[in-house]
mmCIF file of C-alpha atoms and ligand atoms in Angstrom:
data_model
loop_
_atom_site.group_PDB
_atom_site.id
_atom_site.type_symbol
_atom_site.label_atom_id
_atom_site.label_comp_id
_atom_site.label_asym_id
_atom_site.label_seq_id
_atom_site.Cartn_x
_atom_site.Cartn_y
_atom_site.Cartn_z
ATOM 1 C CA MET A 45 41.397 147.715 102.101
ATOM 2 C CA ASN A 46 39.025 147.468 104.692
ATOM 3 C CA THR A 47 41.071 145.909 107.659
ATOM 4 C CA GLY A 48 38.224 144.494 109.507
ATOM 5 C CA GLU A 49 38.695 146.666 112.430
ATOM 6 C CA PRO A 50 35.848 148.815 113.966
ATOM 7 C CA ARG A 51 35.872 152.305 113.262
ATOM 8 C CA PRO A 52 34.011 153.829 116.173
ATOM 9 C CA ASP A 53 34.784 157.421 115.423
ATOM 10 C CA ASN A 54 32.110 157.249 112.574
ATOM 11 C CA ARG A 55 29.415 156.778 114.706
ATOM 12 C CA SER A 56 29.224 160.218 115.335
ATOM 13 C CA ALA A 57 28.091 160.734 111.609
ATOM 14 C CA GLY A 58 24.950 158.957 112.582
ATOM 15 C CA THR A 59 24.068 155.184 111.553
ATOM 16 C CA CYS A 60 20.329 154.634 112.439
ATOM 17 C CA SER A 61 17.152 156.868 112.542
ATOM 18 C CA ASP A 62 14.903 156.581 115.262
ATOM 19 C CA VAL A 63 12.330 155.040 113.021
ATOM 20 C CA VAL A 64 14.718 152.226 112.309
ATOM 21 C CA GLY A 65 15.734 151.985 115.733
ATOM 22 C CA ARG A 66 12.341 151.574 117.091
ATOM 23 C CA ARG A 67 11.677 148.754 114.274
ATOM 24 C CA GLU A 68 14.817 146.732 115.433
ATOM 25 C CA ALA A 69 14.173 147.179 118.891
ATOM 26 C CA ALA A 70 10.229 146.002 118.627
ATOM 27 C CA TRP A 71 11.499 142.711 116.508
ATOM 28 C CA LEU A 72 15.116 141.895 116.744
ATOM 29 C CA ALA A 73 16.139 139.323 119.339
ATOM 30 C CA PRO A 74 18.662 140.507 121.838
ATOM 31 C CA TYR A 75 21.748 138.549 120.213
ATOM 32 C CA ALA A 76 20.879 140.228 116.919
ATOM 33 C CA PHE A 77 23.138 142.864 115.433
ATOM 34 C CA PHE A 78 21.477 146.116 116.088
ATOM 35 C CA SER A 79 21.943 148.870 113.338
ATOM 36 C CA SER A 80 22.681 151.607 116.089
ATOM 37 C CA GLY A 81 25.732 149.511 117.005
ATOM 38 C CA SER A 82 27.294 149.749 113.439
ATOM 39 C CA GLY A 83 30.918 150.712 113.255
ATOM 40 C CA GLY A 84 29.798 152.823 110.493
ATOM 41 C CA ARG A 85 31.543 153.847 107.012
ATOM 42 C CA ARG A 86 34.754 154.824 106.161
ATOM 43 C CA HIS A 87 33.443 158.036 104.711
ATOM 44 C CA PRO A 88 30.561 159.325 107.184
ATOM 45 C CA GLU A 89 27.405 160.045 105.779
ATOM 46 C CA PRO A 90 24.176 161.472 107.630
ATOM 47 C CA CYS A 91 21.644 158.749 108.471
ATOM 48 C CA HIS A 92 18.590 158.115 106.057
ATOM 49 C CA PRO A 93 15.419 159.193 107.427
ATOM 50 C CA TYR A 94 13.674 155.910 106.901
ATOM 51 C CA ARG A 95 16.073 153.318 105.828
ATOM 52 C CA GLY A 96 18.598 151.631 108.040
ATOM 53 C CA PRO A 97 22.259 151.539 107.169
ATOM 54 C CA PHE A 98 22.285 147.843 105.923
ATOM 55 C CA GLN A 99 19.201 148.467 104.086
ATOM 56 C CA ARG A 100 20.981 151.131 102.141
ATOM 57 C CA ASP A 101 24.062 148.873 101.567
ATOM 58 C CA ARG A 102 21.617 146.234 100.090
ATOM 59 C CA ASP A 103 20.274 148.798 97.906
ATOM 60 C CA ARG A 104 23.836 149.921 96.911
ATOM 61 C CA ILE A 105 24.630 146.472 95.828
ATOM 62 C CA VAL A 106 21.712 145.814 93.927
ATOM 63 C CA HIS A 107 22.206 148.970 92.162
ATOM 64 C CA SER A 108 25.908 148.455 91.309
ATOM 65 C CA ALA A 109 27.330 147.377 87.944
ATOM 66 C CA ALA A 110 29.191 144.428 89.488
ATOM 67 C CA PHE A 111 26.005 143.108 90.836
ATOM 68 C CA ARG A 112 24.118 143.299 87.310
ATOM 69 C CA ARG A 113 27.080 141.442 85.613
ATOM 70 C CA LEU A 114 26.301 138.476 87.951
ATOM 71 C CA SER A 115 23.616 137.594 85.386
ATOM 72 C CA GLY A 116 26.223 137.062 82.647
ATOM 73 C CA LYS A 117 28.393 134.677 85.053
ATOM 74 C CA MET A 118 28.005 131.133 85.373
ATOM 75 C CA GLN A 119 27.387 129.301 88.514
ATOM 76 C CA VAL A 120 28.385 125.699 87.328
ATOM 77 C CA PHE A 121 26.984 125.327 83.944
ATOM 78 C CA THR A 122 27.716 127.791 81.062
ATOM 79 C CA GLY A 123 25.099 129.698 79.012
ATOM 80 C CA ASP A 124 25.491 127.605 75.938
ATOM 81 C CA MET A 125 24.445 124.551 77.652
ATOM 82 C CA GLY A 126 20.858 125.718 78.123
ATOM 83 C CA ASP A 127 18.392 127.857 79.665
ATOM 84 C CA TYR A 128 17.083 126.196 82.724
ATOM 85 C CA HIS A 129 20.202 126.134 85.298
ATOM 86 C CA ARG A 130 21.278 128.838 87.649
ATOM 87 C CA THR A 131 23.543 131.784 86.926
ATOM 88 C CA ARG A 132 25.647 133.438 89.776
ATOM 89 C CA LEU A 133 22.879 136.295 89.942
ATOM 90 C CA THR A 134 19.732 133.591 90.535
ATOM 91 C CA HIS A 135 22.002 131.637 93.011
ATOM 92 C CA THR A 136 22.831 135.046 94.703
ATOM 93 C CA MET A 137 18.807 135.403 94.973
ATOM 94 C CA GLU A 138 18.253 132.062 96.232
ATOM 95 C CA VAL A 139 21.059 132.390 98.838
ATOM 96 C CA ALA A 140 19.368 135.832 100.027
ATOM 97 C CA SER A 141 15.833 134.242 99.994
ATOM 98 C CA ILE A 142 17.110 131.219 102.266
ATOM 99 C CA ALA A 143 19.149 133.424 104.299
ATOM 100 C CA ARG A 144 16.333 135.876 104.890
ATOM 101 C CA THR A 145 14.105 132.628 106.003
ATOM 102 C CA MET A 146 16.619 131.635 108.489
ATOM 103 C CA GLY A 147 17.343 134.884 109.801
ATOM 104 C CA ARG A 148 13.516 135.715 110.284
ATOM 105 C CA TYR A 149 13.182 132.734 112.308
ATOM 106 C CA PHE A 150 16.261 133.695 114.668
ATOM 107 C CA ARG A 151 14.774 137.046 114.716
ATOM 108 C CA LEU A 152 18.414 138.456 113.229
ATOM 109 C CA ASN A 153 18.880 141.574 111.482
ATOM 110 C CA GLU A 154 17.452 140.720 107.788
ATOM 111 C CA ASP A 155 18.685 143.857 106.291
ATOM 112 C CA LEU A 156 22.412 143.002 107.350
ATOM 113 C CA ILE A 157 21.717 139.283 106.193
ATOM 114 C CA GLU A 158 20.231 140.391 102.710
ATOM 115 C CA ALA A 159 23.154 142.749 102.233
ATOM 116 C CA LEU A 160 25.918 140.033 103.068
ATOM 117 C CA ALA A 161 24.075 137.659 100.866
ATOM 118 C CA LEU A 162 24.026 139.659 97.648
ATOM 119 C CA LEU A 163 27.444 140.649 98.273
ATOM 120 C CA HIS A 164 28.914 137.244 98.955
ATOM 121 C CA ASP A 165 29.528 136.055 95.276
ATOM 122 C CA LEU A 166 29.793 139.591 93.698
ATOM 123 C CA GLY A 167 33.707 139.106 93.062
ATOM 124 C CA HIS A 168 33.066 135.896 91.093
ATOM 125 C CA PRO A 169 35.370 136.232 87.722
ATOM 126 C CA PRO A 170 33.996 134.938 84.484
ATOM 127 C CA PHE A 171 33.546 130.986 84.351
ATOM 128 C CA GLY A 172 33.093 130.695 87.998
ATOM 129 C CA HIS A 173 35.704 128.712 89.891
ATOM 130 C CA ALA A 174 37.522 127.528 86.605
ATOM 131 C CA GLY A 175 38.063 131.361 86.235
ATOM 132 C CA GLU A 176 39.166 131.897 89.589
ATOM 133 C CA ALA A 177 41.782 129.068 89.708
ATOM 134 C CA ALA A 178 43.000 130.478 86.302
ATOM 135 C CA LEU A 179 43.658 133.790 87.804
ATOM 136 C CA ASP A 180 44.853 132.558 91.134
ATOM 137 C CA ALA A 181 47.307 130.694 89.244
ATOM 138 C CA GLY A 182 48.394 133.639 87.225
ATOM 139 C CA LEU A 183 49.169 135.785 90.206
ATOM 140 C CA ARG A 184 50.695 132.993 92.195
ATOM 141 C CA ASP A 185 53.836 135.335 92.900
ATOM 142 C CA GLU A 186 51.573 138.204 93.481
ATOM 143 C CA GLY A 187 49.329 136.998 96.329
ATOM 144 C CA GLY A 188 46.940 135.085 94.028
ATOM 145 C CA PHE A 189 43.182 135.751 93.505
ATOM 146 C CA SER A 190 40.186 135.024 95.353
ATOM 147 C CA HIS A 191 36.659 135.845 94.573
ATOM 148 C CA ASN A 192 35.898 136.662 98.101
ATOM 149 C CA GLN A 193 38.683 138.957 98.530
ATOM 150 C CA PHE A 194 37.821 140.564 94.946
ATOM 151 C CA ALA A 195 34.046 141.495 96.103
ATOM 152 C CA LEU A 196 35.963 143.772 98.767
ATOM 153 C CA THR A 197 38.015 145.317 95.990
ATOM 154 C CA LEU A 198 35.055 145.960 93.624
ATOM 155 C CA VAL A 199 32.837 147.560 96.869
ATOM 156 C CA GLU A 200 35.821 149.426 98.107
ATOM 157 C CA GLU A 201 37.672 150.349 95.247
ATOM 158 C CA LEU A 202 36.316 149.660 91.611
ATOM 159 C CA GLU A 203 32.606 150.607 92.090
ATOM 160 C CA GLN A 204 31.947 154.266 91.375
ATOM 161 C CA ARG A 205 28.868 156.154 92.555
ATOM 162 C CA TYR A 206 28.090 159.982 92.463
ATOM 163 C CA GLN A 207 30.316 160.534 95.769
ATOM 164 C CA PRO A 208 33.653 161.968 95.618
ATOM 165 C CA TRP A 209 35.007 158.574 97.055
ATOM 166 C CA PRO A 210 35.747 155.269 95.220
ATOM 167 C CA GLY A 211 33.480 152.405 96.054
ATOM 168 C CA LEU A 212 29.908 152.155 97.596
ATOM 169 C CA ASN A 213 31.200 153.021 101.098
ATOM 170 C CA LEU A 214 29.393 150.151 102.749
ATOM 171 C CA SER A 215 29.183 149.827 106.531
ATOM 172 C CA HIS A 216 31.769 148.173 108.742
ATOM 173 C CA GLU A 217 29.798 145.364 109.441
ATOM 174 C CA VAL A 218 29.061 144.108 105.846
ATOM 175 C CA LEU A 219 32.730 144.587 104.761
ATOM 176 C CA SER A 220 33.682 142.622 107.924
ATOM 177 C CA GLY A 221 31.372 139.876 107.011
ATOM 178 C CA GLN A 222 32.607 139.593 103.890
ATOM 179 C CA LEU A 223 36.138 139.672 105.143
ATOM 180 C CA ALA A 224 35.289 136.980 107.189
ATOM 181 C CA ARG A 225 34.515 134.486 104.076
ATOM 182 C CA THR A 226 38.235 135.072 103.238
ATOM 183 C CA ARG A 227 39.428 134.057 106.795
ATOM 184 C CA LYS A 228 37.503 130.685 107.401
ATOM 185 C CA ALA A 229 40.421 128.954 108.610
ATOM 186 C CA ALA A 230 41.372 131.621 111.276
ATOM 187 C CA GLY A 231 38.957 130.137 113.852
ATOM 188 C CA ASP A 232 36.988 133.397 114.511
ATOM 189 C CA VAL A 233 33.577 133.207 115.206
ATOM 190 C CA PRO A 234 31.495 135.756 113.059
ATOM 191 C CA LEU A 235 28.099 137.249 113.667
ATOM 192 C CA LEU A 236 25.118 135.148 113.562
ATOM 193 C CA GLU A 237 23.852 137.269 110.693
ATOM 194 C CA VAL A 238 27.273 136.038 108.747
ATOM 195 C CA GLN A 239 27.040 132.470 109.630
ATOM 196 C CA VAL A 240 23.446 132.663 108.353
ATOM 197 C CA VAL A 241 24.626 133.745 104.946
ATOM 198 C CA ASP A 242 27.298 130.886 104.912
ATOM 199 C CA LEU A 243 24.807 128.161 105.789
ATOM 200 C CA ALA A 244 22.044 129.266 103.453
ATOM 201 C CA ASP A 245 24.948 129.560 100.553
ATOM 202 C CA SER A 246 25.891 125.855 100.768
ATOM 203 C CA ALA A 247 22.266 124.703 101.327
ATOM 204 C CA THR A 248 21.446 126.326 98.409
ATOM 205 C CA TYR A 249 24.020 125.142 95.878
ATOM 206 C CA ASN A 250 23.634 121.620 96.943
ATOM 207 C CA ALA A 251 20.040 121.560 96.271
ATOM 208 C CA HIS A 252 20.373 123.635 92.841
ATOM 209 C CA ASP A 253 23.192 121.712 91.606
ATOM 210 C CA VAL A 254 21.387 118.587 91.690
ATOM 211 C CA ASP A 255 18.225 120.191 90.241
ATOM 212 C CA ASP A 256 20.441 121.747 87.328
ATOM 213 C CA ALA A 257 22.502 118.217 87.080
ATOM 214 C CA LEU A 258 19.376 116.497 86.774
ATOM 215 C CA GLN A 259 17.962 118.555 84.250
ATOM 216 C CA LEU A 260 21.115 118.416 81.930
ATOM 217 C CA GLU A 261 20.963 114.847 82.493
ATOM 218 C CA LEU A 262 24.519 114.443 83.756
ATOM 219 C CA VAL A 263 23.209 112.276 86.490
ATOM 220 C CA THR A 264 19.927 110.520 87.049
ATOM 221 C CA LEU A 265 17.712 110.416 90.239
ATOM 222 C CA ASP A 266 18.434 107.020 90.671
ATOM 223 C CA ASP A 267 22.269 107.810 90.798
ATOM 224 C CA LEU A 268 21.445 110.124 93.430
ATOM 225 C CA ALA A 269 19.130 107.835 95.311
ATOM 226 C CA GLN A 270 22.036 105.901 96.587
ATOM 227 C CA LEU A 271 22.780 108.972 98.780
ATOM 228 C CA PRO A 272 21.350 109.028 102.344
ATOM 229 C CA LEU A 273 20.308 112.625 101.972
ATOM 230 C CA VAL A 274 18.565 112.184 98.687
ATOM 231 C CA GLN A 275 16.767 109.093 100.261
ATOM 232 C CA ARG A 276 15.533 111.334 103.082
ATOM 233 C CA ALA A 277 14.134 113.926 100.299
ATOM 234 C CA LEU A 278 12.619 111.209 98.459
ATOM 235 C CA ASP A 279 11.102 109.752 101.452
ATOM 236 C CA ARG A 280 9.199 112.977 102.431
ATOM 237 C CA ASP A 281 5.460 114.072 101.349
ATOM 238 C CA ASN A 282 5.174 110.763 99.441
ATOM 239 C CA THR A 283 7.666 111.874 96.864
ATOM 240 C CA ARG A 284 8.593 108.604 95.337
ATOM 241 C CA SER A 285 4.904 108.171 94.201
ATOM 242 C CA LEU A 286 4.906 111.320 92.403
ATOM 243 C CA PRO A 287 5.328 111.312 88.494
ATOM 244 C CA LEU A 288 9.070 111.365 87.625
ATOM 245 C CA THR A 289 8.470 114.901 86.138
ATOM 246 C CA SER A 290 7.316 116.111 89.642
ATOM 247 C CA GLN A 291 10.068 114.075 91.655
ATOM 248 C CA ARG A 292 13.048 116.331 90.637
ATOM 249 C CA PRO A 293 11.515 119.639 91.944
ATOM 250 C CA ALA A 294 10.090 117.725 94.846
ATOM 251 C CA VAL A 295 13.526 116.361 95.930
ATOM 252 C CA VAL A 296 15.051 119.772 95.306
ATOM 253 C CA HIS A 297 12.595 121.467 97.561
ATOM 254 C CA ALA A 298 13.083 118.830 100.401
ATOM 255 C CA LEU A 299 16.862 119.233 100.102
ATOM 256 C CA ILE A 300 16.494 122.980 101.005
ATOM 257 C CA ASP A 301 13.836 122.447 103.568
ATOM 258 C CA LEU A 302 15.618 119.493 105.483
ATOM 259 C CA GLN A 303 18.761 121.579 105.768
ATOM 260 C CA VAL A 304 17.267 124.775 106.717
ATOM 261 C CA THR A 305 14.612 122.853 109.345
ATOM 262 C CA SER A 306 17.913 121.029 110.795
ATOM 263 C CA VAL A 307 19.402 124.278 111.563
ATOM 264 C CA LEU A 308 16.255 125.957 113.096
ATOM 265 C CA GLU A 309 15.679 122.978 115.033
ATOM 266 C CA ARG A 310 19.174 122.409 116.307
ATOM 267 C CA CYS A 311 20.044 126.058 117.050
ATOM 268 C CA GLY A 312 16.602 127.770 117.815
ATOM 269 C CA PRO A 313 16.310 126.167 121.427
ATOM 270 C CA ALA A 314 20.009 126.847 121.985
ATOM 271 C CA LEU A 315 19.923 130.575 121.277
ATOM 272 C CA LEU A 316 16.754 130.893 123.490
ATOM 273 C CA GLU A 317 18.307 128.931 126.353
ATOM 274 C CA ALA A 318 21.507 130.780 126.318
ATOM 275 C CA GLY A 319 19.735 134.225 127.087
ATOM 276 C CA TRP A 320 22.337 136.195 125.429
ATOM 277 C CA THR A 321 21.563 139.843 125.369
ATOM 278 C CA SER A 322 24.399 141.244 122.910
ATOM 279 C CA HIS A 323 25.531 140.171 119.612
ATOM 280 C CA GLU A 324 29.014 139.826 121.259
ATOM 281 C CA GLN A 325 28.072 136.916 123.568
ATOM 282 C CA PRO A 326 27.359 134.176 121.011
ATOM 283 C CA ALA A 327 30.881 134.939 119.487
ATOM 284 C CA ALA A 328 32.671 134.880 122.707
ATOM 285 C CA ALA A 329 31.057 131.521 123.739
ATOM 286 C CA GLY A 330 32.018 130.337 119.909
ATOM 287 C CA PHE A 331 28.385 129.432 119.222
ATOM 288 C CA ARG A 332 28.148 128.413 115.660
ATOM 289 C CA LEU A 333 24.877 127.757 113.583
ATOM 290 C CA GLU A 334 24.997 124.343 112.355
ATOM 291 C CA LEU A 335 23.069 121.235 110.953
ATOM 292 C CA ALA A 336 22.377 118.169 113.012
ATOM 293 C CA GLU A 337 25.470 116.048 112.995
ATOM 294 C CA ASP A 338 23.958 113.068 110.829
ATOM 295 C CA LEU A 339 22.622 115.719 108.408
ATOM 296 C CA GLN A 340 25.979 117.527 108.157
ATOM 297 C CA ARG A 341 27.635 113.950 107.452
ATOM 298 C CA GLU A 342 25.054 113.156 104.706
ATOM 299 C CA LYS A 343 25.508 116.864 103.320
ATOM 300 C CA GLY A 344 29.031 115.909 102.790
ATOM 301 C CA GLU A 345 28.550 112.800 100.978
ATOM 302 C CA LEU A 346 26.271 114.658 98.707
ATOM 303 C CA GLU A 347 28.957 117.229 98.350
ATOM 304 C CA ALA A 348 31.488 114.606 97.441
ATOM 305 C CA PHE A 349 29.272 113.036 95.002
ATOM 306 C CA LEU A 350 28.436 116.342 93.201
ATOM 307 C CA TYR A 351 32.334 117.010 92.864
ATOM 308 C CA ARG A 352 32.971 113.603 91.274
ATOM 309 C CA ARG A 353 30.025 113.149 88.868
ATOM 310 C CA VAL A 354 28.985 116.781 88.497
ATOM 311 C CA TYR A 355 31.820 119.388 88.818
ATOM 312 C CA ARG A 356 34.235 116.687 87.303
ATOM 313 C CA HIS A 357 32.045 115.661 84.682
ATOM 314 C CA ASP A 358 33.853 115.464 81.052
ATOM 315 C CA LYS A 359 31.430 118.200 79.656
ATOM 316 C CA LEU A 360 32.337 120.451 82.472
ATOM 317 C CA LEU A 361 36.092 119.717 82.457
ATOM 318 C CA ARG A 362 36.069 120.799 78.570
ATOM 319 C CA VAL A 363 34.662 124.142 79.552
ATOM 320 C CA ARG A 364 37.099 124.317 82.115
ATOM 321 C CA GLU A 365 40.004 123.936 80.248
ATOM 322 C CA LYS A 366 38.814 126.363 77.369
ATOM 323 C CA ALA A 367 37.902 129.057 79.806
ATOM 324 C CA GLN A 368 41.247 128.861 81.696
ATOM 325 C CA GLU A 369 43.427 128.852 78.499
ATOM 326 C CA GLN A 370 41.195 132.076 77.324
ATOM 327 C CA ILE A 371 41.901 133.757 80.790
ATOM 328 C CA ARG A 372 45.885 132.559 80.826
ATOM 329 C CA THR A 373 46.326 134.143 77.237
ATOM 330 C CA MET A 374 44.401 137.416 78.353
ATOM 331 C CA LEU A 375 46.084 137.706 81.598
ATOM 332 C CA ASP A 376 49.564 137.374 80.097
ATOM 333 C CA TRP A 377 48.841 139.940 77.103
ATOM 334 C CA TYR A 378 47.010 142.436 79.280
ATOM 335 C CA GLY A 379 49.436 142.130 82.081
ATOM 336 C CA ALA A 380 52.442 142.611 79.718
ATOM 337 C CA SER A 381 51.805 146.365 79.557
ATOM 338 C CA ALA A 382 49.236 148.497 81.058
ATOM 339 C CA SER A 383 48.909 150.628 78.166
ATOM 340 C CA ARG A 384 46.790 147.846 76.669
ATOM 341 C CA LEU A 385 44.232 148.190 79.534
ATOM 342 C CA PRO A 386 40.989 150.407 79.293
ATOM 343 C CA GLU A 387 40.348 153.162 81.949
ATOM 344 C CA PRO A 388 40.107 152.910 85.072
ATOM 345 C CA PHE A 389 42.468 149.879 84.896
ATOM 346 C CA ARG A 390 45.176 151.601 82.981
ATOM 347 C CA ALA A 391 45.371 154.157 85.947
ATOM 348 C CA ARG A 392 44.818 151.788 88.380
ATOM 349 C CA ALA A 393 48.077 149.662 87.272
ATOM 350 C CA GLU A 394 50.371 152.125 88.550
ATOM 351 C CA ARG A 395 49.320 151.423 92.070
ATOM 352 C CA VAL A 396 48.501 147.943 91.827
ATOM 353 C CA GLY A 397 50.820 146.549 88.909
ATOM 354 C CA ALA A 398 50.142 145.960 85.596
ATOM 355 C CA ARG A 399 49.164 142.284 86.191
ATOM 356 C CA ARG A 400 46.959 142.716 88.965
ATOM 357 C CA SER A 401 45.112 145.345 87.170
ATOM 358 C CA ALA A 402 44.499 143.047 84.231
ATOM 359 C CA ALA A 403 43.295 140.517 86.549
ATOM 360 C CA ASP A 404 40.889 142.919 87.993
ATOM 361 C CA TYR A 405 39.985 143.904 84.511
ATOM 362 C CA LEU A 406 39.141 139.979 83.426
ATOM 363 C CA ALA A 407 37.645 139.515 86.737
ATOM 364 C CA CYS A 408 35.040 142.024 86.012
ATOM 365 C CA MET A 409 33.986 140.606 82.796
ATOM 366 C CA THR A 410 30.948 138.375 82.076
ATOM 367 C CA ASP A 411 31.565 135.020 80.576
ATOM 368 C CA ARG A 412 30.283 136.462 77.068
ATOM 369 C CA SER A 413 32.603 139.377 76.882
ATOM 370 C CA CYS A 414 35.634 137.462 78.202
ATOM 371 C CA ARG A 415 34.838 134.998 75.211
ATOM 372 C CA GLN A 416 34.687 138.069 72.908
ATOM 373 C CA ALA A 417 37.562 139.905 74.068
ATOM 374 C CA PHE A 418 39.649 136.659 73.753
ATOM 375 C CA ALA A 419 38.251 135.945 69.959
ATOM 376 C CA ALA A 420 38.897 139.518 69.220
ATOM 377 C CA ARG A 421 42.652 139.027 70.709
ATOM 378 C CA GLN A 422 42.764 135.986 68.693
ATOM 379 C CA SER A 423 41.847 137.661 65.449
ATOM 380 C CA ALA A 424 44.198 140.404 65.967
ATOM 381 C CA VAL A 425 47.230 138.177 66.176
ATOM 382 C CA ALA A 426 46.183 135.398 63.549
ATOM 383 C CA PRO A 427 48.444 135.580 60.618
ATOM 384 C CA ARG A 428 46.879 137.672 57.499
ATOM 385 C CA THR A 429 46.300 135.168 54.632
ATOM 386 C CA THR A 430 47.116 136.316 51.460
ATOM 387 C CA PRO A 431 44.507 136.411 48.711
ATOM 388 C CA GLU A 432 44.902 134.009 46.044
ATOM 389 C CA ARG A 433 45.983 135.398 42.634
ATOM 390 C CA ARG A 434 43.316 134.425 39.883
HETATM 391 MG MG1 LIG B 266 27.808 131.302 96.596
#
């Protein structure tokens, strides 16, 4: 496991070519994270002639099996509820896009931002937070399960490339940025690049969950219009005068734009005025990228509404119960004996225990493969019916 501690000894292996260094010197703000300052990789590798270290990290994540599996993992709504709504993959792409918009405005390191954004939900098990809660409860006596932590397990241990070491051998800053997601309560102030991804994540899911819930008719625009943040969105660009079919995308667009613009307007001047000359200074000063206070409050009200009316909607609760029962059953069965696990999880069980390795195996599954594995398990244990004698 990566500890998050710097590994300056790896710098000798070279982290950044001259061409990347010149590009970043010409564009990045002085408070951005420069690739030349990277703590390097656990296993030293020579620098690439034209790709920076975080660009390589981004590419490694995109080419990983875990990233491809995100297309089969639900965000909030399962695949059998329709074809319109977000998957974990499309959510991730939206987060990366919005985070890069903010990062470019602040002249931060976009490659680092993109790598962090594409990694941030890589560790989600099947069935979103329902699956995570079932695994966490099932591993209560063994340290629990967190999708943020599991993303690190994937990229440090389970993914296998052509090199002799396990994992993707990502840069220190990408790993420690993901690690910061697991330690939010600790009060550490992460790099601005990490903060941008965090803000983009919540701006994105607020907006797209509104969109998906409206499209699935779990809520109406009239319901949402009671919320001050949605009222603001409706008041922009004559949205109320648009045909009803155009109001929904206009509101979703405005929700994202309001949140992003608020962060840029609140924090852009502060970053300029501070005159910081290194990435350490904003962190040392406790500087946080934030929305304006009134918008933050209104965003909280929208999130409470979504929790009450969407995430706890009867349709989703039924999906949640079914998914959790499937995961509980399979965790108990696979966790009872490592011999039931496929490789490499059988061998992994010798190091981490059968139950943890079973949870890792299940967490790698897509929603569909989890359902199929459960159905296969059920048919294996179902009592054989005796054919009727004629
Ligand atoms: Mg996310």
